[in-house]
XYZ file of N, CA and C in Angstrom:
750
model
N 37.292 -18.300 -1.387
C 36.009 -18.265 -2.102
C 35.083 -17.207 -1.515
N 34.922 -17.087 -0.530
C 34.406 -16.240 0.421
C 34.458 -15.013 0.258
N 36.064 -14.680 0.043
C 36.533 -12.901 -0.157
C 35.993 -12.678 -1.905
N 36.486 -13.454 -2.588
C 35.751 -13.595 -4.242
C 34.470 -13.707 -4.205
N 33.358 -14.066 -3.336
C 31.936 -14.009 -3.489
C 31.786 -12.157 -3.279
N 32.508 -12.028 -1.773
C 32.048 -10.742 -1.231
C 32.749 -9.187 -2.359
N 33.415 -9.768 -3.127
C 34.393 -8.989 -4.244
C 33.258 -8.720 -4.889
N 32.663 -10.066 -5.860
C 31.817 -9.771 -7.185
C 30.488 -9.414 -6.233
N 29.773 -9.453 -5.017
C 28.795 -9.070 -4.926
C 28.529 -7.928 -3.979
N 28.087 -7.013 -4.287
C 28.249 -5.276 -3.243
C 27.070 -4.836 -3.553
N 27.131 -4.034 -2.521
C 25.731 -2.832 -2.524
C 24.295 -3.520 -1.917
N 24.082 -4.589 -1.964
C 22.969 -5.088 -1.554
C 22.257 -4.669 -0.196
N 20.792 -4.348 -1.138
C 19.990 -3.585 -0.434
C 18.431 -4.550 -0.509
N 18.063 -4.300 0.502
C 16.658 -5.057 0.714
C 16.002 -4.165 0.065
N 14.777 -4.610 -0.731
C 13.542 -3.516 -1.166
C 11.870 -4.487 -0.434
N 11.516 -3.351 0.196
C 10.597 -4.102 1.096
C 9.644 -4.031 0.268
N 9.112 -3.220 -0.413
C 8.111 -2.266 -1.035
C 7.766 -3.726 -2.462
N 8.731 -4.143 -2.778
C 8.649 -5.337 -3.591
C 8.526 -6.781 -3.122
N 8.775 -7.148 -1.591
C 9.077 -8.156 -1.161
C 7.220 -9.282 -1.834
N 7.616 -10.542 -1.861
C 6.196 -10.839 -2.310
C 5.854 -11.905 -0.990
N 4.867 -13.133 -1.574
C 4.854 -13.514 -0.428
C 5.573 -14.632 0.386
N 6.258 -15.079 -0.292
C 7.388 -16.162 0.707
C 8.937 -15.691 0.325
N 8.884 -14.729 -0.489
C 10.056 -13.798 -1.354
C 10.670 -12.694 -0.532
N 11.904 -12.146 0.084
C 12.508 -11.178 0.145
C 13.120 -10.750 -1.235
N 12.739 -9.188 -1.598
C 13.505 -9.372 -3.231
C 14.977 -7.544 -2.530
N 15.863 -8.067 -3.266
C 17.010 -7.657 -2.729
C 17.392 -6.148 -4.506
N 18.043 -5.438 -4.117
C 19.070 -4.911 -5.514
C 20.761 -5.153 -4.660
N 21.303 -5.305 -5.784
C 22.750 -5.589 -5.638
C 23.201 -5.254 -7.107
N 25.000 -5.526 -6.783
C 25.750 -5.501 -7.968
C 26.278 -6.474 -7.666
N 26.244 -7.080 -9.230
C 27.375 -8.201 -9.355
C 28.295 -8.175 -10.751
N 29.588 -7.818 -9.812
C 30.501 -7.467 -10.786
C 30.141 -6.219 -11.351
N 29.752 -5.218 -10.546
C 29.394 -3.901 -10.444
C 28.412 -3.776 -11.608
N 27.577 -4.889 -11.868
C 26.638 -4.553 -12.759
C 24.973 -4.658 -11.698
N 24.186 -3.889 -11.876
C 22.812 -3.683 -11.253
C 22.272 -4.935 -11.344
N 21.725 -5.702 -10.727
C 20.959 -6.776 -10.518
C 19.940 -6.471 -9.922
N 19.009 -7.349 -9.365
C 17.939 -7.998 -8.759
C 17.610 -8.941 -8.271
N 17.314 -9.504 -6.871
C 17.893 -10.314 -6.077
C 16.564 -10.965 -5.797
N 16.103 -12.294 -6.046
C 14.753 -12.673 -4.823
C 15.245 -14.418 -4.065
N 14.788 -14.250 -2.714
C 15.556 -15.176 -2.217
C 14.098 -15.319 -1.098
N 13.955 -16.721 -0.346
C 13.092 -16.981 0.447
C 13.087 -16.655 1.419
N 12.110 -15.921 2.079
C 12.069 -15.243 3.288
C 12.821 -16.537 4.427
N 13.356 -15.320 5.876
C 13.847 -16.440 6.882
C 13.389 -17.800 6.512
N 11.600 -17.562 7.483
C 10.972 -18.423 7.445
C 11.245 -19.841 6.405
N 11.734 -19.452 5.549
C 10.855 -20.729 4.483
C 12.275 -21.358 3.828
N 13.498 -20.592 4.472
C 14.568 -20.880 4.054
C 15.295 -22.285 4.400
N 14.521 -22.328 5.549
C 15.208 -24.423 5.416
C 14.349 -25.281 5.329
N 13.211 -25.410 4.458
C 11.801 -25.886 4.368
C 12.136 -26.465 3.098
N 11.888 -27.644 2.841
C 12.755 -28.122 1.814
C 11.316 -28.239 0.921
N 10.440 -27.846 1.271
C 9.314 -27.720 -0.080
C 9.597 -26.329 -0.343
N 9.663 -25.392 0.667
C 10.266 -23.822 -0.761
C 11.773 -23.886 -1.308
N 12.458 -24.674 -0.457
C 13.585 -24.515 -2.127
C 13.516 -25.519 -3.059
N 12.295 -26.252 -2.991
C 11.660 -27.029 -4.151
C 11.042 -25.783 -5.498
N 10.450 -25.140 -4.364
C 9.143 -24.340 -4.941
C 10.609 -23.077 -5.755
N 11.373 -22.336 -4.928
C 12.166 -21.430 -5.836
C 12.972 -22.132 -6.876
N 13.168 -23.225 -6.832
C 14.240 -24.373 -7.894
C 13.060 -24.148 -8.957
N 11.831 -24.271 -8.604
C 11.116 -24.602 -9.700
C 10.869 -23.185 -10.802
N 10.521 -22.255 -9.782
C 10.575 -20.900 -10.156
C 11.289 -20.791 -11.199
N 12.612 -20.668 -10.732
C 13.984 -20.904 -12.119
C 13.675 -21.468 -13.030
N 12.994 -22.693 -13.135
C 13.132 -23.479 -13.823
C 12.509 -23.193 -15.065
N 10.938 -22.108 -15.038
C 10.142 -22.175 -15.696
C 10.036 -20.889 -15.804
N 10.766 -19.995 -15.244
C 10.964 -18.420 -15.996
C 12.185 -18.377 -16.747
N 13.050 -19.300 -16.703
C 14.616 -19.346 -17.048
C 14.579 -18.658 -18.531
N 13.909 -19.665 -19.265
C 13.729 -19.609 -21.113
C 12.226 -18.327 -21.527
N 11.779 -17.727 -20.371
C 10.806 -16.417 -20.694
C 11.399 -15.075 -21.060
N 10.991 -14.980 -22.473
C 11.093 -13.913 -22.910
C 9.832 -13.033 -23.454
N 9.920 -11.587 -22.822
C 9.191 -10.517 -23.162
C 9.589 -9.376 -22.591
N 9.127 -8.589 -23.257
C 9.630 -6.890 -23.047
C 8.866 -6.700 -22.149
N 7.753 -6.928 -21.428
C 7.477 -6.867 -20.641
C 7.114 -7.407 -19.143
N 8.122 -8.536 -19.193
C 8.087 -9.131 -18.075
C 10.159 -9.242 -17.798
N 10.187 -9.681 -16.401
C 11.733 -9.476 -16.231
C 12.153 -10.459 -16.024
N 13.069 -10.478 -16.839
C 13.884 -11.867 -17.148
C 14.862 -12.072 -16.275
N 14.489 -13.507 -16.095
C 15.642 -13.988 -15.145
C 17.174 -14.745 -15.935
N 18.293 -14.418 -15.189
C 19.316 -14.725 -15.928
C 20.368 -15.637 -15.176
N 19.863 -16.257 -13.545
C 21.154 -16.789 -13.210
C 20.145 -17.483 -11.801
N 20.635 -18.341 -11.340
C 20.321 -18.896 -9.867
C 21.618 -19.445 -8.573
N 21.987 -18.453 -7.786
C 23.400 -18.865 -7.468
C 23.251 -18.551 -5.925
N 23.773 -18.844 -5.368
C 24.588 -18.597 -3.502
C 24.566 -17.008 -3.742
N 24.577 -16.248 -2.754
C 24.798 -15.007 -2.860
C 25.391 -14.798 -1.112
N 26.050 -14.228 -0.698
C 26.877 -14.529 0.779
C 25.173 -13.223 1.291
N 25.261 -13.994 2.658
C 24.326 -13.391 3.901
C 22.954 -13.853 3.079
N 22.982 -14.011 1.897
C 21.072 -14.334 1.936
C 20.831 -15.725 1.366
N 21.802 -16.066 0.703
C 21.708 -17.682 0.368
C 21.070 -17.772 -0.961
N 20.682 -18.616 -1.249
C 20.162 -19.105 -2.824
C 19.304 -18.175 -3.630
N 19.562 -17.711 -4.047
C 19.157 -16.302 -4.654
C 18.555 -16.713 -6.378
N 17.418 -16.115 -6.892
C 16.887 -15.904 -8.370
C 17.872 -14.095 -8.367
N 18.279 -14.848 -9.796
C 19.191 -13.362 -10.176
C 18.534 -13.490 -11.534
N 17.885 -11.729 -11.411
C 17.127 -11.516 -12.537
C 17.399 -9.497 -13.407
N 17.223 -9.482 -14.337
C 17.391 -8.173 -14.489
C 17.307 -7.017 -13.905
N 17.939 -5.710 -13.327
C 17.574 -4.893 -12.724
C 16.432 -4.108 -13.027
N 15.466 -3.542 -12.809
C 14.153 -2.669 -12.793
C 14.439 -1.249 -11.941
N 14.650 -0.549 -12.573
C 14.843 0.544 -11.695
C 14.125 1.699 -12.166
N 12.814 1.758 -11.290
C 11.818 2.438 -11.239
C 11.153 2.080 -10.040
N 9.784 2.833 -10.291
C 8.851 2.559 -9.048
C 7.233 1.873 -9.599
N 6.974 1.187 -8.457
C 5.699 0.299 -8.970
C 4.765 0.963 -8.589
N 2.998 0.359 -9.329
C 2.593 0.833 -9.422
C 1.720 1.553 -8.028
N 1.996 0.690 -7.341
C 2.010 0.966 -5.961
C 2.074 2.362 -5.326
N 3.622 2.351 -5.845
C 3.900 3.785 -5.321
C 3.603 4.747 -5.567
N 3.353 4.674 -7.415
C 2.770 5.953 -8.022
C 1.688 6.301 -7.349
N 0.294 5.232 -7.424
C -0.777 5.305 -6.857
C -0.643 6.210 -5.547
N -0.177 5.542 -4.384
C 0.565 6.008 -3.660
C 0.549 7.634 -3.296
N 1.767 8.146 -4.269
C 2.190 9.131 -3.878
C 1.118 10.186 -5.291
N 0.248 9.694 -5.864
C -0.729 10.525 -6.704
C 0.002 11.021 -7.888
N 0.797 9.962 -8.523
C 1.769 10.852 -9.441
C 0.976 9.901 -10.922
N 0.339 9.033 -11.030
C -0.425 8.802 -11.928
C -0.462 9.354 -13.426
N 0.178 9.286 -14.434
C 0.092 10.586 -15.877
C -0.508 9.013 -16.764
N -0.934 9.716 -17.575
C -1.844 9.367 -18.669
C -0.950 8.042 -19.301
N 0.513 8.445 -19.821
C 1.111 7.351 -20.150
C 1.242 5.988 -19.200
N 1.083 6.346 -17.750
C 0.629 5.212 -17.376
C -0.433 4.257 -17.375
N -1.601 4.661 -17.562
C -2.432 4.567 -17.351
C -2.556 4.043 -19.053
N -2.126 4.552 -20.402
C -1.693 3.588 -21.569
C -1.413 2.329 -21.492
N -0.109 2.067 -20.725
C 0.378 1.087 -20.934
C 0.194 0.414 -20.017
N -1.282 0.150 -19.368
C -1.840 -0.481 -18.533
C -2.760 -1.407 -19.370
N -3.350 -0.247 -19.839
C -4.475 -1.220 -20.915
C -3.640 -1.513 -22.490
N -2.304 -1.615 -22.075
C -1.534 -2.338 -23.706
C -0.825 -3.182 -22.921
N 0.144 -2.415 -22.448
C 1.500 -3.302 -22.129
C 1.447 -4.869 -21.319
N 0.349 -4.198 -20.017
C -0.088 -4.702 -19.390
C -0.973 -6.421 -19.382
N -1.787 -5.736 -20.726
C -2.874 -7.178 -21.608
C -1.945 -7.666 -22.627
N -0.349 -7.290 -23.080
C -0.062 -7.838 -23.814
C 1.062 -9.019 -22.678
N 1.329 -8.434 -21.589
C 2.407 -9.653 -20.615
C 1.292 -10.514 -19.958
N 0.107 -10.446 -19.863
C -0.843 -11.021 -19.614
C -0.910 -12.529 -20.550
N -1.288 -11.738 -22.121
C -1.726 -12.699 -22.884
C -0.399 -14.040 -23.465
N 0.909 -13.187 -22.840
C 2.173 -14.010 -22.594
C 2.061 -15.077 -21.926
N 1.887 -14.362 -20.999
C 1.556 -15.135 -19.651
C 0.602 -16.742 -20.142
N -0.717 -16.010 -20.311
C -1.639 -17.591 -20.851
C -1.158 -18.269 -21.919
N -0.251 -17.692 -22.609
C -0.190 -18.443 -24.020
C 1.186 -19.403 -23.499
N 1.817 -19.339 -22.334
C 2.555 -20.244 -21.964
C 2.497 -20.876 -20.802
N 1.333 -21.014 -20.423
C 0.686 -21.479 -19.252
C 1.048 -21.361 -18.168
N 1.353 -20.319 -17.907
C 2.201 -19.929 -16.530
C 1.102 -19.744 -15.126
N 1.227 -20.486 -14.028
C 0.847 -20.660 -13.036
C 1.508 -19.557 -12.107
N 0.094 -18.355 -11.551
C 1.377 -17.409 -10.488
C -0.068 -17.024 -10.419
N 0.534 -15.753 -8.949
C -0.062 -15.270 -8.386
C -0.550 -13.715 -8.885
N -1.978 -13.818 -8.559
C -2.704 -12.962 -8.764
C -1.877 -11.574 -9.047
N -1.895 -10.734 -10.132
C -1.145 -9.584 -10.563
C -1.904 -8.270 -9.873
N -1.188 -7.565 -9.163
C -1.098 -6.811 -8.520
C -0.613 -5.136 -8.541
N -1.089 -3.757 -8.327
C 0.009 -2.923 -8.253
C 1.442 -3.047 -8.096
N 1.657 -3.796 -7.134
C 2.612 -4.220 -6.293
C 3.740 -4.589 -7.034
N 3.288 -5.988 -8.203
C 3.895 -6.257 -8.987
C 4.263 -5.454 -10.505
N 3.659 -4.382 -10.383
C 3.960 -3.601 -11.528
C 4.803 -2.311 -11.971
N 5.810 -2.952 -12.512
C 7.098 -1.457 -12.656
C 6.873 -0.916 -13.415
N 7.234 0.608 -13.491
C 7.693 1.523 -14.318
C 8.727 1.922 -14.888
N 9.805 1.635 -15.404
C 11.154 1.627 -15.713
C 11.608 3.187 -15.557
N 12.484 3.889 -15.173
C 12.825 5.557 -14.515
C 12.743 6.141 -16.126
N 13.388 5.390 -17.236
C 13.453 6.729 -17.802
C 12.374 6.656 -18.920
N 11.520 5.633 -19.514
C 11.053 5.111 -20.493
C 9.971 5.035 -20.106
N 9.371 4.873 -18.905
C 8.748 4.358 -18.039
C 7.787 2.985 -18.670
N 8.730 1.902 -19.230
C 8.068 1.031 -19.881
C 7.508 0.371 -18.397
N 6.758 -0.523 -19.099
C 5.583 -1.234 -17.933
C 6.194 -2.772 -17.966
N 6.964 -3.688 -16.357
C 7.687 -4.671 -16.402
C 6.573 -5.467 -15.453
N 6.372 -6.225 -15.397
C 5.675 -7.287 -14.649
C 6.868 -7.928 -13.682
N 7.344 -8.234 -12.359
C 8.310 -9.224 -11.834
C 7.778 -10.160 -11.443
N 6.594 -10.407 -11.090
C 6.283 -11.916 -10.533
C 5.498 -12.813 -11.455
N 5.581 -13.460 -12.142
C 4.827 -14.052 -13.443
C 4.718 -15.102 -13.737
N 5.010 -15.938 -12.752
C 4.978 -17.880 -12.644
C 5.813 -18.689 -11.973
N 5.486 -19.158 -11.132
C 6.101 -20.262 -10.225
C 5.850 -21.819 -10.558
N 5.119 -22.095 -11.522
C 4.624 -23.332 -12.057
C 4.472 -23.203 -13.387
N 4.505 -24.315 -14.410
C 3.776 -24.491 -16.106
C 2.879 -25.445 -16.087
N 1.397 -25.327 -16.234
C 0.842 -26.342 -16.732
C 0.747 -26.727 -17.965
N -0.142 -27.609 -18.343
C -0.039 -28.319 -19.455
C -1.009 -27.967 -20.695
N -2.067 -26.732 -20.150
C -2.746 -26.411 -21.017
C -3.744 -25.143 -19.383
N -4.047 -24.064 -20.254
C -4.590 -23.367 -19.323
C -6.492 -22.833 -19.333
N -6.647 -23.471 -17.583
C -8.439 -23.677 -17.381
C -9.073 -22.540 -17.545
N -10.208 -22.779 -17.910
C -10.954 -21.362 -17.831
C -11.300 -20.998 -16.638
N -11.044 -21.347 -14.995
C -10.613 -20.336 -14.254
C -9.636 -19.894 -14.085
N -8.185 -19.828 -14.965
C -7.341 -19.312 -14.188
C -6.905 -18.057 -15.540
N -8.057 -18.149 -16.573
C -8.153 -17.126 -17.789
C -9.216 -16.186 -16.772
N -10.211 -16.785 -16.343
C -11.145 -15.489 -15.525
C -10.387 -14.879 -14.594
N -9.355 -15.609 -13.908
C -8.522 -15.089 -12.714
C -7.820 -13.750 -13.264
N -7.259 -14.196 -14.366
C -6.056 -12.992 -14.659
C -7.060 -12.118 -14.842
N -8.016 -12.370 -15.488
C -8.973 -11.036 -16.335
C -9.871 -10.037 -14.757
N -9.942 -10.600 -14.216
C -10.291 -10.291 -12.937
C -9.472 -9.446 -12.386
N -7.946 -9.963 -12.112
C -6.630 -9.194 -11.517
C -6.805 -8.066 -12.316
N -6.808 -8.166 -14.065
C -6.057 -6.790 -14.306
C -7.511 -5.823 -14.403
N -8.909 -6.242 -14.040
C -9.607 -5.264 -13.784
C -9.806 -4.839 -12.272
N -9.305 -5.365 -11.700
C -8.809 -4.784 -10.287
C -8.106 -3.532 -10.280
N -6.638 -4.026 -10.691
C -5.562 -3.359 -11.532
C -6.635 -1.677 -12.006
N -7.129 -1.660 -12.963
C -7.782 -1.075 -13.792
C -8.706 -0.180 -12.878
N -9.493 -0.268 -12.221
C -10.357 0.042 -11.021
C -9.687 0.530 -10.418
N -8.467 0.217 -9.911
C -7.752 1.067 -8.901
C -7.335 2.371 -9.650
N -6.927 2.488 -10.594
C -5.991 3.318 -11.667
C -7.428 4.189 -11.723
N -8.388 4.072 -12.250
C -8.802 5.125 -12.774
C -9.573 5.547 -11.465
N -9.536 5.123 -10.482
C -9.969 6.472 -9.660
C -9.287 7.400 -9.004
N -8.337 7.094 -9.538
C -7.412 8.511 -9.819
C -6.881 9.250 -11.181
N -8.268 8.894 -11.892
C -8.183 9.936 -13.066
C -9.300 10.327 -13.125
N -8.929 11.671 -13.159
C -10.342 12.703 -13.221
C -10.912 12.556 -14.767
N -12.057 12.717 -14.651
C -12.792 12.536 -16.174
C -12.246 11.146 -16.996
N -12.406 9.619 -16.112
C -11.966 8.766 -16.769
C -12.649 8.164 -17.640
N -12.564 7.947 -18.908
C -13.416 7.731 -20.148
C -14.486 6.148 -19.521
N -15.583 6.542 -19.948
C -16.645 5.778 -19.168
C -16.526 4.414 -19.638
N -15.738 4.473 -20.576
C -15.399 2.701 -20.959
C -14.726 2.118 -20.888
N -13.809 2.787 -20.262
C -13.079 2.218 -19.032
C -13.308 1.471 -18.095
N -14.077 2.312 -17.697
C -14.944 2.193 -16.297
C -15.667 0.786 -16.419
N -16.354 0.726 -17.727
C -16.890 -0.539 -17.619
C -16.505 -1.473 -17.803
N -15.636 -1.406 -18.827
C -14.475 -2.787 -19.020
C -13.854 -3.220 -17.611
N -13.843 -2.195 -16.595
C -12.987 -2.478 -15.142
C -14.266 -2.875 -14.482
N -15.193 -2.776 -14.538
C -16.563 -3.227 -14.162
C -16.906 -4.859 -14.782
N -16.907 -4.640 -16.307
C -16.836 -6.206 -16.229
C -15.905 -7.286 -15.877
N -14.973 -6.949 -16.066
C -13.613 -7.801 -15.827
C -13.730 -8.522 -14.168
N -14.474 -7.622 -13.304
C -14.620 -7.933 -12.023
C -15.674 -8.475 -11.681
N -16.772 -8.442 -12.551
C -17.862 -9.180 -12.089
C -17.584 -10.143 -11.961
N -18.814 -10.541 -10.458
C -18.512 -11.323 -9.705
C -18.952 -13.006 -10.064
N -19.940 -12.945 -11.565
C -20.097 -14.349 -12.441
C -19.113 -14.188 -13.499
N -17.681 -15.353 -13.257
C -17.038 -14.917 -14.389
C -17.882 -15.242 -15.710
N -18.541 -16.041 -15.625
C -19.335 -16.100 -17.530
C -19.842 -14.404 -17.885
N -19.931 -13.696 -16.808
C -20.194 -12.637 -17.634
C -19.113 -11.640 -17.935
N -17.924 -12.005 -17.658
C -16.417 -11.586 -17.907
C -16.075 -11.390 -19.100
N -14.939 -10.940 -19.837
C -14.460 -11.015 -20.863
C -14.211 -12.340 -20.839
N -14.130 -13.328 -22.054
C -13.890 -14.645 -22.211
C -12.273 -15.126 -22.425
N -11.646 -13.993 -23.087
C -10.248 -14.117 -23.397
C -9.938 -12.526 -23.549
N -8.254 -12.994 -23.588
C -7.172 -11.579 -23.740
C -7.856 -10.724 -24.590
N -8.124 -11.960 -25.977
C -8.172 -10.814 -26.980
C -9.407 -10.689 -27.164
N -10.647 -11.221 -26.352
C -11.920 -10.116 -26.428
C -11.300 -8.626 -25.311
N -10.956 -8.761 -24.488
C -10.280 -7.779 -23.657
C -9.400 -6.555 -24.336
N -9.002 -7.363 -25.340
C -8.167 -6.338 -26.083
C -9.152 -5.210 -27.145
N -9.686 -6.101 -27.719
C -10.590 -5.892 -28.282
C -11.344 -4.776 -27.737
N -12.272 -4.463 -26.542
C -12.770 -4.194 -26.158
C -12.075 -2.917 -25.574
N -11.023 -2.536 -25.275
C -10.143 -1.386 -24.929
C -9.763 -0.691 -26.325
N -9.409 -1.355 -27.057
C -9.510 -0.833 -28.587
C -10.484 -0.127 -29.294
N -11.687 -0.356 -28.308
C -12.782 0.086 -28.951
C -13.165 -0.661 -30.543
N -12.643 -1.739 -30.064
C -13.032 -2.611 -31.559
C -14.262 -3.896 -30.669
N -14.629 -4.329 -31.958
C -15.326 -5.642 -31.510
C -14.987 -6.802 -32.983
N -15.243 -8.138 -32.388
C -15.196 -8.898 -33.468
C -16.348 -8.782 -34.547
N -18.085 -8.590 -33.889
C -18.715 -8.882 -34.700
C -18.931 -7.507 -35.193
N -18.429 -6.039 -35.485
C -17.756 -5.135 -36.212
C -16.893 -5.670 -37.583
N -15.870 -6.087 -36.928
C -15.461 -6.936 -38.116
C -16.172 -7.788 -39.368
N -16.831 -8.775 -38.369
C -17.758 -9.520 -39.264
C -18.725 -9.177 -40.407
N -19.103 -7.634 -39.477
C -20.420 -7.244 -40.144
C -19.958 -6.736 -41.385
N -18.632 -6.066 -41.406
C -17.168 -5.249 -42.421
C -17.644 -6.258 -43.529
N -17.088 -7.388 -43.461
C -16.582 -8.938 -43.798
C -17.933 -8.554 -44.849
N -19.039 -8.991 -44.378
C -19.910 -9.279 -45.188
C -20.735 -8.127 -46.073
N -20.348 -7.422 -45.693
C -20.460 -6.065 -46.147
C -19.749 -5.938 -47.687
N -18.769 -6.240 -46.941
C -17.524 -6.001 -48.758
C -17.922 -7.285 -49.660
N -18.313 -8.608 -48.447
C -18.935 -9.384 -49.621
C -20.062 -9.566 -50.628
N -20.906 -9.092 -49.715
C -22.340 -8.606 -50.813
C -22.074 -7.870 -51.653
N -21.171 -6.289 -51.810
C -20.876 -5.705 -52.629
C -19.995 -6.285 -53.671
N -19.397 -7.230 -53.261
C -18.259 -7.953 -54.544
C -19.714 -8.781 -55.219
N -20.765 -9.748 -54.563
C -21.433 -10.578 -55.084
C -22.526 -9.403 -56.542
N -22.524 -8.011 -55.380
C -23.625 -7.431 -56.863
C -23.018 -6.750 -57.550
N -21.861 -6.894 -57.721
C -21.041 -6.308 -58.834
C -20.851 -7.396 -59.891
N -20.644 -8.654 -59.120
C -20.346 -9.737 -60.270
C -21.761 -9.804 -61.003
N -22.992 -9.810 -60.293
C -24.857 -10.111 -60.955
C -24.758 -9.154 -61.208
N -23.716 -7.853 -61.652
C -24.589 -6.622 -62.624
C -23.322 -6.883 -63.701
N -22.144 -7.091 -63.415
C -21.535 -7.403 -64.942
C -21.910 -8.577 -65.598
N -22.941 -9.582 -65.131
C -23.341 -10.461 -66.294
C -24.377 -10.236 -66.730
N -25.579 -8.843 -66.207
C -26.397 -8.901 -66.351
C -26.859 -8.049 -67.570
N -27.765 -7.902 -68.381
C -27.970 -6.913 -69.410
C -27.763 -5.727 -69.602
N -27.552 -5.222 -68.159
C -27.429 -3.506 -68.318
C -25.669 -3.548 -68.136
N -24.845 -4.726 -67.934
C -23.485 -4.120 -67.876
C -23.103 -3.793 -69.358
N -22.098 -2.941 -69.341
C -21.307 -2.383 -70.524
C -20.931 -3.752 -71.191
N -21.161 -3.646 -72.675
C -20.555 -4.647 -73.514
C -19.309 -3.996 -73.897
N -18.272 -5.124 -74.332
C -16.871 -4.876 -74.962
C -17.147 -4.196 -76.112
């Protein structure tokens, strides 16, 4: 069993640069296909509340699907690191690094304020309990450079509080704040959306995703509204001038 573990599993490499916080996260092949490895640091590895806590992990990313978050596909023994989350490979660099090394382009910085608020609004709409979203946690895929989220819930509650909607909105104007000060001439409404998102009374926060969305869109709801009633008054004095004396008779 032993020589058949060490057969189907090769190449395994630590990635520190991803590790989170009770997490070593590993790349390997299994069965010479690219994986992604996260397994509990030394520490926490015979602590029978974290392999509660990674059992649970599994449990509640297992059935998550989105294009922008990374799906997990297996939970198994892996020889030298032990109980391992086996999840899709990501092979790119986070946002970390870009930041980092100043390589920052515009398409990133897109699919920050899309990709980003749309694995977000995933995220709340299935009540996923996790830790604060981070550069750290944010990939770039090498050739597409789509935008992957890896850390995205360790718990499900049963319905989600309005602090842990201010929390995220907070993270990704962190997120946001960091990014644009490394863009020269960054559009000033930006700036403020990453300004409110962080203020420090969440009531004066965005309230939800999709005022957030909204608000990067350069849309608003009561825009809409005003639309709304706009086209309705004009339908109402069209109907009071065709009944009225001056409309055209048949």
């Amino acid at each position: 069993m032993a020589a058949a573990d060490n057969e189907k599993w090769t190449e395994i490499e630590h990635l520190p640069e991803w590790d989170e916080e009770f997490y070593d996260v590993y790349t390997a092949k299994k069965h010479g296909k690219w994986v992604m490895l996260k397994t509990l640091k030394e520490l926490y590895k015979d602590d029978p509340r974290f392999r509660a806590m990674i059992e649970k992990e599994f449990d509640v990313r297992y059935n998550l699907a989105h294009s922008n978050i990374v799906m997990i596909n297996d939970f198994e023994d892996v020889p030298t690191l032990g109980r391992c989350i086996i999840f899709d490979d990501v092979y790119g660099d986070s946002l970390r690094k870009i930041l980092n090394q100043h390589k920052l382009t515009s398409d990133n910085v897109e699919k920050i304020c899309t990709q980003l608020v749309d694995a977000i609004d995933y995220i709340q709409r299935n009540h996923l309990v996790h830790f604060p979203i981070r550069p750290e946690t944010i990939i770039f895929t090498e050739n597409i450079g789509n935008l992957k989220l890896i850390d995205v819930g360790f718990d499900q509650s049963s319905h989600l509080t309005p602090a842990e909607a201010h929390e995220d909105i907070y993270s990704f104007g962190k997120v946001l704040s960091e990014v644009l000060a490394q863009v020269d001439d960054a559009p000033a409404y930006l700036q403020r959306i990453a300004d409110r998102c962080t203020d420090p009374d969440p009531r004066r926060r965005f309230q939800s995703v999709h005022a957030l969305r909204m608000a990067l869109a350069h849309r608003s709801d009561n825009k809409f509204y005003i639309a709304v009633i706009i086209f309705l008054l004009a339908m109402i004095a069209l109907l009071v001038w065709f009944s009225s004396a001056w409309a055209p008779k048949a």
